PDB file of C-alpha atoms and ligand atoms in Angstrom:
ATOM      1  CA  MET A   1      19.670 -61.114 -21.180  1.00 96.00           C
ATOM      2  CA  THR A   2      23.261 -61.070 -19.967  1.00 98.00           C
ATOM      3  CA  ASP A   3      24.215 -61.628 -16.339  1.00 98.00           C
ATOM      4  CA  GLN A   4      25.141 -57.949 -16.031  1.00 98.00           C
ATOM      5  CA  GLU A   5      21.764 -56.871 -17.440  1.00 98.00           C
ATOM      6  CA  LEU A   6      19.940 -58.993 -14.862  1.00 98.00           C
ATOM      7  CA  VAL A   7      22.081 -57.399 -12.160  1.00 98.00           C
ATOM      8  CA  GLU A   8      21.266 -53.924 -13.475  1.00 98.00           C
ATOM      9  CA  LEU A   9      17.552 -54.753 -13.417  1.00 98.00           C
ATOM     10  CA  ALA A  10      17.879 -55.729  -9.772  1.00 98.00           C
ATOM     11  CA  PHE A  11      19.605 -52.395  -9.097  1.00 98.00           C
ATOM     12  CA  THR A  12      16.563 -50.517 -10.444  1.00 98.00           C
ATOM     13  CA  MET A  13      14.572 -52.054  -7.573  1.00 98.00           C
ATOM     14  CA  LEU A  14      16.585 -50.299  -4.873  1.00 98.00           C
ATOM     15  CA  GLU A  15      14.397 -47.228  -5.224  1.00 98.00           C
ATOM     16  CA  ARG A  16      11.298 -49.324  -4.468  1.00 98.00           C
ATOM     17  CA  SER A  17      12.730 -50.706  -1.235  1.00 98.00           C
ATOM     18  CA  TYR A  18      10.880 -49.662   1.922  1.00 98.00           C
ATOM     19  CA  VAL A  19      13.691 -49.408   4.457  1.00 98.00           C
ATOM     20  CA  PRO A  20      12.927 -46.767   7.122  1.00 98.00           C
ATOM     21  CA  TYR A  21      14.613 -48.878   9.814  1.00 98.00           C
ATOM     22  CA  SER A  22      17.775 -50.362   8.322  1.00 98.00           C
ATOM     23  CA  HIS A  23      18.285 -47.818   5.523  1.00 98.00           C
ATOM     24  CA  PHE A  24      19.741 -50.754   3.597  1.00 98.00           C
ATOM     25  CA  PRO A  25      17.878 -51.228   0.315  1.00 98.00           C
ATOM     26  CA  VAL A  26      18.163 -54.587  -1.443  1.00 98.00           C
ATOM     27  CA  GLY A  27      16.964 -55.431  -4.943  1.00 98.00           C
ATOM     28  CA  ALA A  28      16.390 -58.752  -6.672  1.00 98.00           C
ATOM     29  CA  ALA A  29      15.525 -60.046 -10.135  1.00 98.00           C
ATOM     30  CA  LEU A  30      14.478 -63.690 -10.585  1.00 98.00           C
ATOM     31  CA  GLU A  31      14.520 -65.134 -14.090  1.00 98.00           C
ATOM     32  CA  CYS A  32      12.389 -68.009 -15.373  1.00 98.00           C
ATOM     33  CA  ALA A  33      13.265 -70.364 -18.238  1.00 97.00           C
ATOM     34  CA  ASP A  34      10.774 -68.644 -20.558  1.00 96.00           C
ATOM     35  CA  GLY A  35      12.481 -65.287 -19.960  1.00 97.00           C
ATOM     36  CA  THR A  36       9.887 -63.933 -17.547  1.00 98.00           C
ATOM     37  CA  ILE A  37      11.508 -61.921 -14.772  1.00 98.00           C
ATOM     38  CA  PHE A  38      10.072 -61.209 -11.343  1.00 98.00           C
ATOM     39  CA  THR A  39      11.668 -58.352  -9.465  1.00 98.00           C
ATOM     40  CA  GLY A  40      11.626 -57.689  -5.754  1.00 98.00           C
ATOM     41  CA  CYS A  41      12.778 -55.322  -3.039  1.00 98.00           C
ATOM     42  CA  ASN A  42      12.912 -55.527   0.725  1.00 98.00           C
ATOM     43  CA  VAL A  43       9.837 -54.267   2.547  1.00 98.00           C
ATOM     44  CA  GLU A  44      10.407 -53.547   6.226  1.00 98.00           C
ATOM     45  CA  ASN A  45       7.923 -53.295   9.061  1.00 98.00           C
ATOM     46  CA  ALA A  46       7.753 -51.567  12.441  1.00 98.00           C
ATOM     47  CA  ALA A  47       7.473 -55.090  13.849  1.00 98.00           C
ATOM     48  CA  PHE A  48      10.954 -55.864  12.546  1.00 98.00           C
ATOM     49  CA  GLY A  49      10.432 -59.618  12.252  1.00 97.00           C
ATOM     50  CA  SER A  50       7.669 -59.046   9.718  1.00 98.00           C
ATOM     51  CA  THR A  51      10.154 -57.619   7.226  1.00 98.00           C
ATOM     52  CA  ILE A  52      10.456 -59.469   3.927  1.00 98.00           C
ATOM     53  CA  CYS A  53      13.703 -59.587   1.965  1.00 98.00           C
ATOM     54  CA  ALA A  54      14.054 -58.657  -1.696  1.00 98.00           C
ATOM     55  CA  GLU A  55      14.712 -62.244  -2.803  1.00 98.00           C
ATOM     56  CA  ARG A  56      11.640 -63.629  -1.080  1.00 98.00           C
ATOM     57  CA  THR A  57       9.512 -60.804  -2.470  1.00 98.00           C
ATOM     58  CA  ALA A  58      10.591 -61.813  -5.982  1.00 98.00           C
ATOM     59  CA  LEU A  59      10.090 -65.510  -5.235  1.00 98.00           C
ATOM     60  CA  VAL A  60       6.581 -65.209  -3.826  1.00 98.00           C
ATOM     61  CA  LYS A  61       5.609 -62.965  -6.722  1.00 98.00           C
ATOM     62  CA  ALA A  62       6.791 -65.677  -9.129  1.00 98.00           C
ATOM     63  CA  VAL A  63       5.195 -68.613  -7.327  1.00 98.00           C
ATOM     64  CA  SER A  64       1.917 -66.764  -6.935  1.00 98.00           C
ATOM     65  CA  GLU A  65       1.905 -66.169 -10.694  1.00 97.00           C
ATOM     66  CA  GLY A  66       2.301 -69.882 -11.423  1.00 97.00           C
ATOM     67  CA  HIS A  67       6.074 -70.298 -11.721  1.00 97.00           C
ATOM     68  CA  ARG A  68       7.582 -73.076  -9.635  1.00 95.00           C
ATOM     69  CA  ASP A  69      10.182 -75.288 -11.221  1.00 91.00           C
ATOM     70  CA  ASP A  70      11.612 -73.140 -13.977  1.00 95.00           C
ATOM     71  CA  PHE A  71      13.870 -70.663 -12.197  1.00 98.00           C
ATOM     72  CA  THR A  72      17.209 -70.084 -13.882  1.00 98.00           C
ATOM     73  CA  ARG A  73      19.054 -67.090 -12.404  1.00 98.00           C
ATOM     74  CA  LEU A  74      18.602 -64.702  -9.481  1.00 98.00           C
ATOM     75  CA  ALA A  75      20.397 -61.370  -9.136  1.00 98.00           C
ATOM     76  CA  VAL A  76      20.679 -59.895  -5.631  1.00 98.00           C
ATOM     77  CA  VAL A  77      22.101 -56.413  -5.136  1.00 98.00           C
ATOM     78  CA  GLY A  78      22.738 -54.010  -2.285  1.00 97.00           C
ATOM     79  CA  ASN A  79      24.639 -50.880  -1.387  1.00 95.00           C
ATOM     80  CA  SER A  80      27.428 -52.826   0.234  1.00 97.00           C
ATOM     81  CA  THR A  81      31.141 -53.133  -0.390  1.00 98.00           C
ATOM     82  CA  GLU A  82      30.870 -56.892   0.039  1.00 98.00           C
ATOM     83  CA  PRO A  83      28.531 -58.925  -2.190  1.00 98.00           C
ATOM     84  CA  CYS A  84      24.972 -58.736  -0.827  1.00 98.00           C
ATOM     85  CA  TRP A  85      24.722 -62.399   0.161  1.00 98.00           C
ATOM     86  CA  PRO A  86      21.204 -63.815   0.560  1.00 98.00           C
ATOM     87  CA  CYS A  87      20.248 -64.393   4.188  1.00 98.00           C
ATOM     88  CA  GLY A  88      19.581 -67.878   5.512  1.00 98.00           C
ATOM     89  CA  ALA A  89      15.800 -67.594   5.270  1.00 98.00           C
ATOM     90  CA  CYS A  90      16.020 -66.575   1.610  1.00 98.00           C
ATOM     91  CA  ARG A  91      18.457 -69.385   0.813  1.00 98.00           C
ATOM     92  CA  GLN A  92      16.077 -71.885   2.368  1.00 98.00           C
ATOM     93  CA  MET A  93      13.019 -70.594   0.538  1.00 98.00           C
ATOM     94  CA  LEU A  94      14.859 -70.562  -2.779  1.00 98.00           C
ATOM     95  CA  TYR A  95      16.188 -74.095  -2.149  1.00 98.00           C
ATOM     96  CA  GLU A  96      12.620 -75.384  -1.999  1.00 98.00           C
ATOM     97  CA  PHE A  97      12.034 -74.512  -5.629  1.00 98.00           C
ATOM     98  CA  ALA A  98      15.468 -74.243  -7.243  1.00 97.00           C
ATOM     99  CA  PRO A  99      18.367 -76.027  -5.522  1.00 96.00           C
ATOM    100  CA  GLU A 100      20.426 -75.623  -8.707  1.00 95.00           C
ATOM    101  CA  LEU A 101      19.673 -71.908  -9.093  1.00 98.00           C
ATOM    102  CA  THR A 102      22.438 -69.661 -10.407  1.00 98.00           C
ATOM    103  CA  LEU A 103      23.012 -66.607  -8.220  1.00 98.00           C
ATOM    104  CA  LEU A 104      24.510 -63.261  -9.233  1.00 98.00           C
ATOM    105  CA  VAL A 105      25.397 -61.503  -5.987  1.00 98.00           C
ATOM    106  CA  ALA A 106      26.405 -57.898  -6.490  1.00 98.00           C
ATOM    107  CA  ARG A 107      28.374 -55.205  -4.716  1.00 98.00           C
ATOM    108  CA  LYS A 108      27.536 -51.517  -4.788  1.00 98.00           C
ATOM    109  CA  ASP A 109      30.036 -50.985  -7.606  1.00 98.00           C
ATOM    110  CA  HIS A 110      27.866 -53.337  -9.730  1.00 98.00           C
ATOM    111  CA  SER A 111      30.512 -56.075  -9.866  1.00 98.00           C
ATOM    112  CA  PHE A 112      29.122 -59.469  -8.861  1.00 98.00           C
ATOM    113  CA  VAL A 113      29.954 -63.013  -7.807  1.00 98.00           C
ATOM    114  CA  LYS A 114      28.376 -65.841  -9.810  1.00 98.00           C
ATOM    115  CA  LEU A 115      27.736 -69.139  -8.031  1.00 98.00           C
ATOM    116  CA  THR A 116      25.021 -71.693  -7.419  1.00 98.00           C
ATOM    117  CA  LEU A 117      22.637 -71.964  -4.512  1.00 98.00           C
ATOM    118  CA  GLY A 118      24.008 -75.470  -3.923  1.00 96.00           C
ATOM    119  CA  GLU A 119      27.437 -73.945  -3.353  1.00 97.00           C
ATOM    120  CA  LEU A 120      25.958 -71.568  -0.785  1.00 96.00           C
ATOM    121  CA  MET A 121      24.112 -74.287   1.087  1.00 96.00           C
ATOM    122  CA  PRO A 122      25.501 -77.778   0.556  1.00 96.00           C
ATOM    123  CA  HIS A 123      23.383 -80.606   1.958  1.00 96.00           C
ATOM    124  CA  GLY A 124      20.373 -78.293   2.144  1.00 97.00           C
ATOM    125  CA  PHE A 125      17.030 -79.601   3.311  1.00 97.00           C
ATOM    126  CA  GLY A 126      14.358 -79.603   0.653  1.00 96.00           C
ATOM    127  CA  PRO A 127      11.423 -81.597  -0.669  1.00 95.00           C
ATOM    128  CA  LYS A 128      13.690 -84.542  -1.625  1.00 94.00           C
ATOM    129  CA  GLY A 129      14.768 -84.795   1.996  1.00 94.00           C
ATOM    130  CA  MET A 130      11.253 -85.923   2.889  1.00 95.00           C
ATOM    131  CA  ASP A 131      11.177 -88.907   0.492  1.00 95.00           C
TER     132      ASP A 131
HETATM  133  N1  LIG B   1      17.824 -58.110   3.308  1.00 85.79           N
HETATM  134  C1  LIG B   1      17.366 -58.573   2.099  1.00 85.79           C
HETATM  135  O1  LIG B   1      16.480 -57.962   1.479  1.00 85.79           O
HETATM  136  N2  LIG B   1      17.908 -59.704   1.606  1.00 85.79           N
HETATM  137  C2  LIG B   1      18.871 -60.439   2.226  1.00 85.79           C
HETATM  138  O2  LIG B   1      19.141 -61.563   1.829  1.00 85.79           O
HETATM  139  C3  LIG B   1      19.594 -59.846   3.349  1.00 85.79           C
HETATM  140  C4  LIG B   1      18.841 -58.790   4.085  1.00 85.79           C
HETATM  141  C5  LIG B   1      17.227 -56.902   3.872  1.00 85.79           C
HETATM  142  C6  LIG B   1      16.362 -57.146   5.065  1.00 85.79           C
HETATM  143  C7  LIG B   1      16.390 -55.796   5.750  1.00 85.79           C
HETATM  144  O3  LIG B   1      15.375 -54.988   5.176  1.00 85.79           O
HETATM  145  C8  LIG B   1      17.743 -55.220   5.372  1.00 85.79           C
HETATM  146  O4  LIG B   1      18.221 -55.999   4.294  1.00 85.79           O
HETATM  147  C9  LIG B   1      18.762 -55.255   6.499  1.00 85.79           C
HETATM  148  O5  LIG B   1      18.856 -56.523   7.017  1.00 85.79           O
END
């Protein structure tokens, strides 16, 4: 699958987003080394702090299905002019499992920025930090 195809898959998730409060749908598609892809969308809650982001939805789907150390690429998309950068909580949760993860962070025009999670959060705290 090309980078653009993974981005387009993430865009299909916007219609699944549950966003009655922010009206800002976000979609994600997380790829594993064997080609398996876990998609996600943001799911909001009347108790705002209980909202889960699209990236973490995809991640917990993957981990709960037995994937842990084989993540390769993650596409994150939103209806924003700027790239839909992952929030701090999502960066931290992703760092736990895939500090070298490649990110494809898209704008509403479907163009995207490609970079690594390590570039987004240098000197991140993860499992190795507890050795
Ligand atoms: N959101 C995500 O899904 N991912 C991010 O990394 C940034 C924020 C969602 C959460 C909330 O539903 C909406 O975007 C506005 O913050």
